[in-house]
PDB file of C-alpha atoms in Angstrom:
ATOM      1  CA  MET A 223     118.600 120.649  95.365  1.00 55.00           C
ATOM      2  CA  ASP A 224     115.245 122.415  95.732  1.00 60.00           C
ATOM      3  CA  GLU A 225     114.394 126.015  96.621  1.00 68.00           C
ATOM      4  CA  ARG A 226     114.076 125.329 100.348  1.00 72.00           C
ATOM      5  CA  ARG A 227     117.521 123.751 100.580  1.00 73.00           C
ATOM      6  CA  LEU A 228     119.094 126.552  98.550  1.00 77.00           C
ATOM      7  CA  ALA A 229     117.388 129.218 100.675  1.00 84.00           C
ATOM      8  CA  ASP A 230     118.532 127.468 103.859  1.00 82.00           C
ATOM      9  CA  LEU A 231     122.102 127.388 102.552  1.00 82.00           C
ATOM     10  CA  LEU A 232     122.062 131.110 101.789  1.00 88.00           C
ATOM     11  CA  ASP A 233     120.499 131.905 105.175  1.00 89.00           C
ATOM     12  CA  ARG A 234     123.274 130.015 106.970  1.00 90.00           C
ATOM     13  CA  VAL A 235     125.937 131.894 105.029  1.00 91.00           C
ATOM     14  CA  ALA A 236     124.228 135.213 105.812  1.00 92.00           C
ATOM     15  CA  SER A 237     123.987 134.379 109.527  1.00 91.00           C
ATOM     16  CA  GLY A 238     127.600 133.243 109.712  1.00 90.00           C
ATOM     17  CA  THR A 239     126.832 129.641 110.721  1.00 91.00           C
ATOM     18  CA  LEU A 240     128.225 128.339 107.430  1.00 88.00           C
ATOM     19  CA  SER A 241     131.443 129.495 105.823  1.00 90.00           C
ATOM     20  CA  VAL A 242     131.585 130.676 102.241  1.00 88.00           C
ATOM     21  CA  ASP A 243     134.067 127.890 101.433  1.00 84.00           C
ATOM     22  CA  LEU A 244     131.727 125.167 102.694  1.00 84.00           C
ATOM     23  CA  ALA A 245     128.810 126.735 100.840  1.00 82.00           C
ATOM     24  CA  LEU A 246     130.854 126.774  97.641  1.00 76.00           C
ATOM     25  CA  GLU A 247     131.670 123.102  98.149  1.00 73.00           C
ATOM     26  CA  ASP A 248     127.953 122.330  98.431  1.00 70.00           C
ATOM     27  CA  LEU A 249     127.199 124.390  95.315  1.00 70.00           C
ATOM     28  CA  ARG A 250     130.166 123.217  93.271  1.00 63.00           C
ATOM     29  CA  ASP A 251     128.237 120.683  91.219  1.00 57.00           C
ATOM     30  CA  LEU A 252     125.365 123.020  90.409  1.00 66.00           C
ATOM     31  CA  PRO A 253     123.750 123.007  87.969  1.00 72.00           C
ATOM     32  CA  HIS A 254     125.195 119.738  86.663  1.00 67.00           C
ATOM     33  CA  GLU A 255     127.716 117.018  87.454  1.00 74.00           C
ATOM     34  CA  HIS A 256     129.916 115.123  85.029  1.00 70.00           C
ATOM     35  CA  LEU A 257     130.272 111.372  85.498  1.00 69.00           C
ATOM     36  CA  SER A 258     132.310 109.136  83.216  1.00 76.00           C
ATOM     37  CA  ASP A 259     129.344 108.443  80.912  1.00 79.00           C
ATOM     38  CA  ALA A 260     126.685 110.929  81.978  1.00 76.00           C
ATOM     39  CA  THR A 261     126.052 114.570  82.781  1.00 74.00           C
ATOM     40  CA  LEU A 262     123.519 114.834  85.584  1.00 73.00           C
ATOM     41  CA  ASP A 263     121.070 117.735  85.740  1.00 75.00           C
ATOM     42  CA  HIS A 264     120.955 118.621  89.445  1.00 76.00           C
ATOM     43  CA  HIS A 265     119.017 121.821  88.767  1.00 74.00           C
ATOM     44  CA  ARG A 266     116.074 119.908  87.323  1.00 83.00           C
ATOM     45  CA  GLU A 267     114.511 119.563  90.765  1.00 82.00           C
ATOM     46  CA  LEU A 268     114.941 123.292  91.343  1.00 78.00           C
ATOM     47  CA  ARG A 269     113.285 124.113  87.989  1.00 82.00           C
ATOM     48  CA  THR A 270     110.528 121.502  87.860  1.00 84.00           C
ATOM     49  CA  GLY A 271     110.046 120.170  91.382  1.00 86.00           C
ATOM     50  CA  GLN A 272     111.266 116.667  90.506  1.00 88.00           C
ATOM     51  CA  ALA A 273     114.800 115.309  90.278  1.00 88.00           C
ATOM     52  CA  GLU A 274     116.103 113.677  87.107  1.00 88.00           C
ATOM     53  CA  ALA A 275     115.230 109.984  86.747  1.00 93.00           C
ATOM     54  CA  VAL A 276     117.502 107.241  85.416  1.00 96.00           C
ATOM     55  CA  PHE A 277     116.170 105.235  82.447  1.00 97.00           C
ATOM     56  CA  ALA A 278     117.919 101.894  82.916  1.00 97.00           C
ATOM     57  CA  PRO A 279     117.677 100.121  79.515  1.00 97.00           C
ATOM     58  CA  GLY A 280     120.946 100.333  77.601  1.00 96.00           C
ATOM     59  CA  LYS A 281     122.985 101.169  80.701  1.00 96.00           C
ATOM     60  CA  THR A 282     125.414  98.914  82.559  1.00 96.00           C
ATOM     61  CA  PRO A 283     124.721  98.110  86.226  1.00 97.00           C
ATOM     62  CA  GLU A 284     127.617 100.373  87.182  1.00 96.00           C
ATOM     63  CA  GLN A 285     126.283 103.283  85.132  1.00 95.00           C
ATOM     64  CA  VAL A 286     122.869 102.927  86.773  1.00 96.00           C
ATOM     65  CA  ARG A 287     124.445 102.722  90.231  1.00 96.00           C
ATOM     66  CA  ASP A 288     126.666 105.765  89.793  1.00 94.00           C
ATOM     67  CA  ALA A 289     123.954 107.975  88.295  1.00 93.00           C
ATOM     68  CA  ALA A 290     121.315 107.053  90.874  1.00 95.00           C
ATOM     69  CA  ALA A 291     123.733 107.470  93.777  1.00 94.00           C
ATOM     70  CA  ALA A 292     124.841 110.922  92.615  1.00 91.00           C
ATOM     71  CA  LEU A 293     121.256 112.074  92.098  1.00 91.00           C
ATOM     72  CA  ALA A 294     120.054 110.720  95.449  1.00 93.00           C
ATOM     73  CA  ALA A 295     122.938 112.391  97.277  1.00 89.00           C
ATOM     74  CA  ARG A 296     121.784 115.850  96.193  1.00 86.00           C
ATOM     75  CA  ALA A 297     118.035 115.565  95.671  1.00 86.00           C
ATOM     76  CA  SER A 298     115.660 116.587  98.427  1.00 87.00           C
ATOM     77  CA  GLY A 299     112.767 114.630  96.919  1.00 91.00           C
ATOM     78  CA  ALA A 300     112.224 111.275  95.239  1.00 94.00           C
ATOM     79  CA  VAL A 301     114.729 109.670  92.868  1.00 96.00           C
ATOM     80  CA  PHE A 302     113.767 106.847  90.505  1.00 97.00           C
ATOM     81  CA  VAL A 303     115.310 104.317  88.163  1.00 98.00           C
ATOM     82  CA  THR A 304     112.809 103.083  85.577  1.00 98.00           C
ATOM     83  CA  LYS A 305     112.637  99.802  83.630  1.00 98.00           C
ATOM     84  CA  ALA A 306     115.532  98.320  85.617  1.00 98.00           C
ATOM     85  CA  GLU A 307     116.701  94.709  85.551  1.00 97.00           C
ATOM     86  CA  PRO A 308     117.506  92.830  88.794  1.00 97.00           C
ATOM     87  CA  GLU A 309     121.265  92.945  88.193  1.00 97.00           C
ATOM     88  CA  GLN A 310     121.109  96.733  87.819  1.00 97.00           C
ATOM     89  CA  PHE A 311     119.226  97.013  91.099  1.00 98.00           C
ATOM     90  CA  HIS A 312     121.697  94.761  92.902  1.00 97.00           C
ATOM     91  CA  ALA A 313     124.555  97.004  91.780  1.00 96.00           C
ATOM     92  CA  LEU A 314     122.639 100.072  92.949  1.00 96.00           C
ATOM     93  CA  LEU A 315     122.171  98.521  96.396  1.00 96.00           C
ATOM     94  CA  GLU A 316     125.932  98.768  96.907  1.00 94.00           C
ATOM     95  CA  ALA A 317     125.582 102.552  96.944  1.00 96.00           C
ATOM     96  CA  ILE A 318     122.016 102.938  98.276  1.00 96.00           C
ATOM     97  CA  PRO A 319     121.128 100.063 100.667  1.00 96.00           C
ATOM     98  CA  SER A 320     117.696 101.589 101.368  1.00 95.00           C
ATOM     99  CA  ALA A 321     116.620 101.473  97.698  1.00 96.00           C
ATOM    100  CA  THR A 322     113.630  99.301  96.822  1.00 97.00           C
ATOM    101  CA  TYR A 323     112.848  97.339  93.667  1.00 97.00           C
ATOM    102  CA  HIS A 324     109.433  96.366  92.383  1.00 96.00           C
ATOM    103  CA  LEU A 325     109.941  93.319  90.193  1.00 95.00           C
ATOM    104  CA  ARG A 326     106.703  93.454  88.208  1.00 97.00           C
ATOM    105  CA  SER A 327     107.002  97.132  87.270  1.00 98.00           C
ATOM    106  CA  ARG A 328     110.834  97.118  87.220  1.00 97.00           C
ATOM    107  CA  LEU A 329     110.791 100.429  89.110  1.00 98.00           C
ATOM    108  CA  VAL A 330     113.558 101.290  91.558  1.00 98.00           C
ATOM    109  CA  VAL A 331     112.831 103.879  94.226  1.00 98.00           C
ATOM    110  CA  ALA A 332     116.309 105.114  95.114  1.00 96.00           C
ATOM    111  CA  LYS A 333     114.940 107.824  97.394  1.00 95.00           C
ATOM    112  CA  ARG A 334     111.458 108.695  98.614  1.00 94.00           C
ATOM    113  CA  ALA A 335     110.019 112.162  99.089  1.00 92.00           C
ATOM    114  CA  GLU A 336     109.773 113.102 102.747  1.00 86.00           C
ATOM    115  CA  VAL A 337     106.330 114.597 103.312  1.00 82.00           C
ATOM    116  CA  ALA A 338     104.636 115.183 106.658  1.00 71.00           C
ATOM    117  CA  THR A 339     101.208 114.558 105.151  1.00 80.00           C
ATOM    118  CA  LYS A 340     100.093 113.188 101.807  1.00 87.00           C
ATOM    119  CA  LEU A 341      99.788 115.878  99.150  1.00 88.00           C
ATOM    120  CA  GLY A 342      96.577 114.352  97.808  1.00 94.00           C
ATOM    121  CA  THR A 343      95.311 111.108  96.337  1.00 96.00           C
ATOM    122  CA  ALA A 344      95.705 109.426  92.967  1.00 98.00           C
ATOM    123  CA  CYS A 345      93.379 106.585  92.029  1.00 98.00           C
ATOM    124  CA  VAL A 346      95.168 104.155  89.702  1.00 99.00           C
ATOM    125  CA  VAL A 347      92.616 102.251  87.619  1.00 98.00           C
ATOM    126  CA  SER A 348      93.643  99.376  85.352  1.00 98.00           C
ATOM    127  CA  ALA A 349      91.587  97.580  82.726  1.00 97.00           C
ATOM    128  CA  GLY A 350      93.021  94.055  82.855  1.00 96.00           C
ATOM    129  CA  THR A 351      95.389  91.919  84.879  1.00 97.00           C
ATOM    130  CA  ALA A 352      97.907  92.097  82.024  1.00 98.00           C
ATOM    131  CA  ASP A 353      98.046  95.875  82.511  1.00 98.00           C
ATOM    132  CA  LEU A 354      99.213  95.570  86.129  1.00 98.00           C
ATOM    133  CA  PRO A 355     102.976  96.050  85.508  1.00 98.00           C
ATOM    134  CA  VAL A 356     102.312  99.514  84.081  1.00 98.00           C
ATOM    135  CA  ALA A 357      99.672 100.311  86.709  1.00 98.00           C
ATOM    136  CA  ASP A 358     102.111  99.218  89.420  1.00 98.00           C
ATOM    137  CA  GLU A 359     104.749 101.586  88.063  1.00 99.00           C
ATOM    138  CA  ALA A 360     102.291 104.478  88.250  1.00 98.00           C
ATOM    139  CA  ALA A 361     101.107 103.580  91.748  1.00 98.00           C
ATOM    140  CA  GLU A 362     104.573 102.976  93.196  1.00 98.00           C
ATOM    141  CA  ALA A 363     105.978 106.184  91.738  1.00 98.00           C
ATOM    142  CA  ALA A 364     103.008 108.227  92.960  1.00 98.00           C
ATOM    143  CA  ASP A 365     103.403 106.791  96.448  1.00 97.00           C
ATOM    144  CA  ALA A 366     107.128 107.614  96.546  1.00 97.00           C
ATOM    145  CA  LEU A 367     106.340 111.164  95.397  1.00 96.00           C
ATOM    146  CA  GLY A 368     104.140 111.685  98.447  1.00 95.00           C
ATOM    147  CA  LEU A 369     100.673 110.986  97.078  1.00 96.00           C
ATOM    148  CA  GLY A 370      98.134 108.711  98.669  1.00 96.00           C
ATOM    149  CA  VAL A 371      97.282 105.915  96.240  1.00 98.00           C
ATOM    150  CA  ALA A 372      94.029 104.014  95.753  1.00 98.00           C
ATOM    151  CA  ARG A 373      93.950 101.009  93.403  1.00 98.00           C
ATOM    152  CA  ILE A 374      91.138  99.657  91.250  1.00 98.00           C
ATOM    153  CA  SER A 375      92.105  96.689  89.075  1.00 97.00           C
ATOM    154  CA  ASP A 376      90.530  94.534  86.366  1.00 96.00           C
ATOM    155  CA  VAL A 377      87.612  96.820  85.491  1.00 97.00           C
ATOM    156  CA  GLY A 378      87.913  96.869  81.701  1.00 95.00           C
ATOM    157  CA  VAL A 379      85.024  97.845  79.449  1.00 94.00           C
ATOM    158  CA  ALA A 380      84.199  94.255  78.456  1.00 94.00           C
ATOM    159  CA  GLY A 381      82.391  94.151  81.804  1.00 94.00           C
ATOM    160  CA  ILE A 382      81.314  97.779  82.048  1.00 94.00           C
ATOM    161  CA  HIS A 383      79.383  97.212  85.294  1.00 94.00           C
ATOM    162  CA  ARG A 384      82.692  96.671  87.094  1.00 95.00           C
ATOM    163  CA  VAL A 385      83.865 100.240  86.612  1.00 95.00           C
ATOM    164  CA  LEU A 386      80.410 101.778  87.048  1.00 96.00           C
ATOM    165  CA  GLU A 387      80.136 100.437  90.580  1.00 96.00           C
ATOM    166  CA  ARG A 388      83.527 101.986  91.527  1.00 96.00           C
ATOM    167  CA  ARG A 389      82.601 105.529  90.534  1.00 97.00           C
ATOM    168  CA  ALA A 390      82.527 106.878  94.097  1.00 97.00           C
ATOM    169  CA  GLU A 391      86.061 105.631  94.783  1.00 97.00           C
ATOM    170  CA  MET A 392      87.396 107.344  91.674  1.00 98.00           C
ATOM    171  CA  GLU A 393      85.558 110.580  92.446  1.00 97.00           C
ATOM    172  CA  ALA A 394      87.043 110.597  95.961  1.00 97.00           C
ATOM    173  CA  ALA A 395      90.576 110.951  94.565  1.00 97.00           C
ATOM    174  CA  ASP A 396      92.159 114.168  93.318  1.00 97.00           C
ATOM    175  CA  VAL A 397      93.229 112.633  90.004  1.00 98.00           C
ATOM    176  CA  ALA A 398      92.671 109.314  88.218  1.00 98.00           C
ATOM    177  CA  VAL A 399      95.420 107.462  86.355  1.00 99.00           C
ATOM    178  CA  VAL A 400      93.709 105.029  83.984  1.00 99.00           C
ATOM    179  CA  VAL A 401      95.748 102.228  82.410  1.00 99.00           C
ATOM    180  CA  ALA A 402      94.485 100.106  79.503  1.00 98.00           C
ATOM    181  CA  GLY A 403      95.665  98.112  76.528  1.00 97.00           C
ATOM    182  CA  MET A 404      93.616  96.359  73.809  1.00 96.00           C
ATOM    183  CA  ASP A 405      91.166  99.003  72.507  1.00 95.00           C
ATOM    184  CA  GLY A 406      92.128 101.525  75.214  1.00 96.00           C
ATOM    185  CA  ALA A 407      88.534 102.597  75.843  1.00 97.00           C
ATOM    186  CA  LEU A 408      88.576 102.724  79.648  1.00 98.00           C
ATOM    187  CA  PRO A 409      89.975 106.270  80.163  1.00 98.00           C
ATOM    188  CA  SER A 410      87.202 107.835  78.082  1.00 97.00           C
ATOM    189  CA  VAL A 411      84.593 105.910  80.084  1.00 97.00           C
ATOM    190  CA  VAL A 412      86.117 107.024  83.387  1.00 98.00           C
ATOM    191  CA  ALA A 413      86.377 110.649  82.231  1.00 97.00           C
ATOM    192  CA  GLY A 414      82.668 110.558  81.427  1.00 97.00           C
ATOM    193  CA  LEU A 415      81.844 109.385  84.953  1.00 97.00           C
ATOM    194  CA  ILE A 416      83.889 111.640  87.251  1.00 97.00           C
ATOM    195  CA  SER A 417      84.824 115.305  87.653  1.00 96.00           C
ATOM    196  CA  ARG A 418      88.510 114.633  88.322  1.00 97.00           C
ATOM    197  CA  PRO A 419      91.343 114.992  85.779  1.00 97.00           C
ATOM    198  CA  VAL A 420      92.171 111.717  84.028  1.00 98.00           C
ATOM    199  CA  VAL A 421      95.698 110.721  83.017  1.00 99.00           C
ATOM    200  CA  ALA A 422      95.439 107.967  80.398  1.00 99.00           C
ATOM    201  CA  VAL A 423      98.173 105.361  79.965  1.00 99.00           C
ATOM    202  CA  PRO A 424      98.053 103.054  76.916  1.00 99.00           C
ATOM    203  CA  THR A 425      99.796  99.711  77.336  1.00 98.00           C
ATOM    204  CA  SER A 426     101.320  97.365  74.785  1.00 98.00           C
ATOM    205  CA  VAL A 427      98.889  94.601  75.812  1.00 97.00           C
ATOM    206  CA  GLY A 428      96.808  93.185  72.965  1.00 96.00           C
ATOM    207  CA  TYR A 429      96.697  91.079  69.820  1.00 96.00           C
ATOM    208  CA  GLY A 430      98.255  91.875  66.431  1.00 95.00           C
ATOM    209  CA  ALA A 431      96.209  94.881  65.338  1.00 95.00           C
ATOM    210  CA  SER A 432      96.836  96.587  68.664  1.00 95.00           C
ATOM    211  CA  PHE A 433     100.304  97.329  67.217  1.00 97.00           C
ATOM    212  CA  ASP A 434     101.996  97.078  70.633  1.00 97.00           C
ATOM    213  CA  GLY A 435      99.817  99.777  72.158  1.00 97.00           C
ATOM    214  CA  LEU A 436      99.454 102.135  69.204  1.00 98.00           C
ATOM    215  CA  ALA A 437      95.736 101.349  68.861  1.00 98.00           C
ATOM    216  CA  ALA A 438      95.134 102.149  72.537  1.00 98.00           C
ATOM    217  CA  LEU A 439      97.201 105.325  72.254  1.00 98.00           C
ATOM    218  CA  LEU A 440      95.160 106.586  69.293  1.00 98.00           C
ATOM    219  CA  THR A 441      91.894 105.743  71.045  1.00 97.00           C
ATOM    220  CA  MET A 442      92.937 107.745  74.097  1.00 98.00           C
ATOM    221  CA  LEU A 443      94.100 110.703  72.023  1.00 98.00           C
ATOM    222  CA  ASN A 444      90.678 110.685  70.359  1.00 97.00           C
ATOM    223  CA  ALA A 445      88.731 110.394  73.625  1.00 95.00           C
ATOM    224  CA  CYS A 446      85.229 111.797  73.331  1.00 94.00           C
ATOM    225  CA  ALA A 447      85.074 112.679  77.033  1.00 95.00           C
ATOM    226  CA  PRO A 448      86.924 115.912  77.915  1.00 93.00           C
ATOM    227  CA  GLY A 449      89.535 116.205  80.633  1.00 91.00           C
ATOM    228  CA  VAL A 450      91.843 113.390  79.464  1.00 97.00           C
ATOM    229  CA  SER A 451      95.602 113.796  79.118  1.00 97.00           C
ATOM    230  CA  VAL A 452      97.625 110.980  77.546  1.00 98.00           C
ATOM    231  CA  VAL A 453     101.179 109.772  78.155  1.00 98.00           C
ATOM    232  CA  ASN A 454     103.294 107.410  76.078  1.00 98.00           C
ATOM    233  CA  ILE A 455     102.765 103.660  75.749  1.00 98.00           C
ATOM    234  CA  ASP A 456     103.631 101.735  78.952  1.00 98.00           C
ATOM    235  CA  ASN A 457     104.713 104.967  80.682  1.00 98.00           C
ATOM    236  CA  GLY A 458     103.228 104.525  84.135  1.00 98.00           C
ATOM    237  CA  PHE A 459     106.068 106.566  85.600  1.00 98.00           C
ATOM    238  CA  GLY A 460     105.244 109.543  83.385  1.00 98.00           C
ATOM    239  CA  ALA A 461     101.594 109.316  84.406  1.00 98.00           C
ATOM    240  CA  ALA A 462     102.564 109.451  88.079  1.00 98.00           C
ATOM    241  CA  LEU A 463     104.586 112.611  87.436  1.00 98.00           C
ATOM    242  CA  VAL A 464     101.615 114.233  85.685  1.00 98.00           C
ATOM    243  CA  ALA A 465      99.338 113.290  88.590  1.00 98.00           C
ATOM    244  CA  HIS A 466     101.855 114.668  91.073  1.00 96.00           C
ATOM    245  CA  ARG A 467     102.066 118.012  89.262  1.00 95.00           C
ATOM    246  CA  ILE A 468      98.277 118.277  89.082  1.00 96.00           C
ATOM    247  CA  VAL A 469      97.931 117.728  92.823  1.00 95.00           C
ATOM    248  CA  ARG A 470     100.989 119.771  93.826  1.00 90.00           C
ATOM    249  CA  ASN A 471      99.947 122.840  91.833  1.00 86.00           C
ATOM    250  CA  ARG A 472      96.240 122.905  92.574  1.00 80.00           C
ATOM    251  CA  GLY A 473      94.910 126.150  93.988  1.00 59.00           C
TER     252      GLY A 473
END
């Protein structure tokens, strides 16, 4: 439940078009709801502007289904399940037939934000083809949140001319989400080329000394170019949420 829905509920009670009993029924589960194995935070959307997400690993298909269905029933904006397996998605479809699943990123969009016009644009830039699952997660989540999404793929620093010639496209967006594994150098390069905020996403792509993305993470945290924020390894979803907040809260 967000502020608009809560205000509408109170207005209807004040005007007499909604009874106090029905309003109490709608508010009964605020701020949280107890399921058999979870306690859902329905006030998170009211506090932060984004409903709680379901992290699928370690959960049974039924647990994923029940949590996502309860969140989607009360959220006014987007609801996501991250890192889901096909069997978890198939169980969720029983409760939410309109849900979509993106196999490569393993992202489930249980509910999309309803926006009349796009809030702004995120440009999702990825270094290599192997980084696409994480870049897809960022792009798909940003789209479901109501952002326009531009994609630039396979422009890693080993062929620096590839990213240099795409500068205008990146500058045209409101925020750039830059995804890279290996040495993780691409976000710093992009931040040195454009005036937009850069959200850097390290991936676990690379050989032994990449330490499953730790090398890329440390490179991004030590970026020479200013204006770079960094999320956790393989966290395309988190990057999309950062991009959404940047665009949503701009002056």
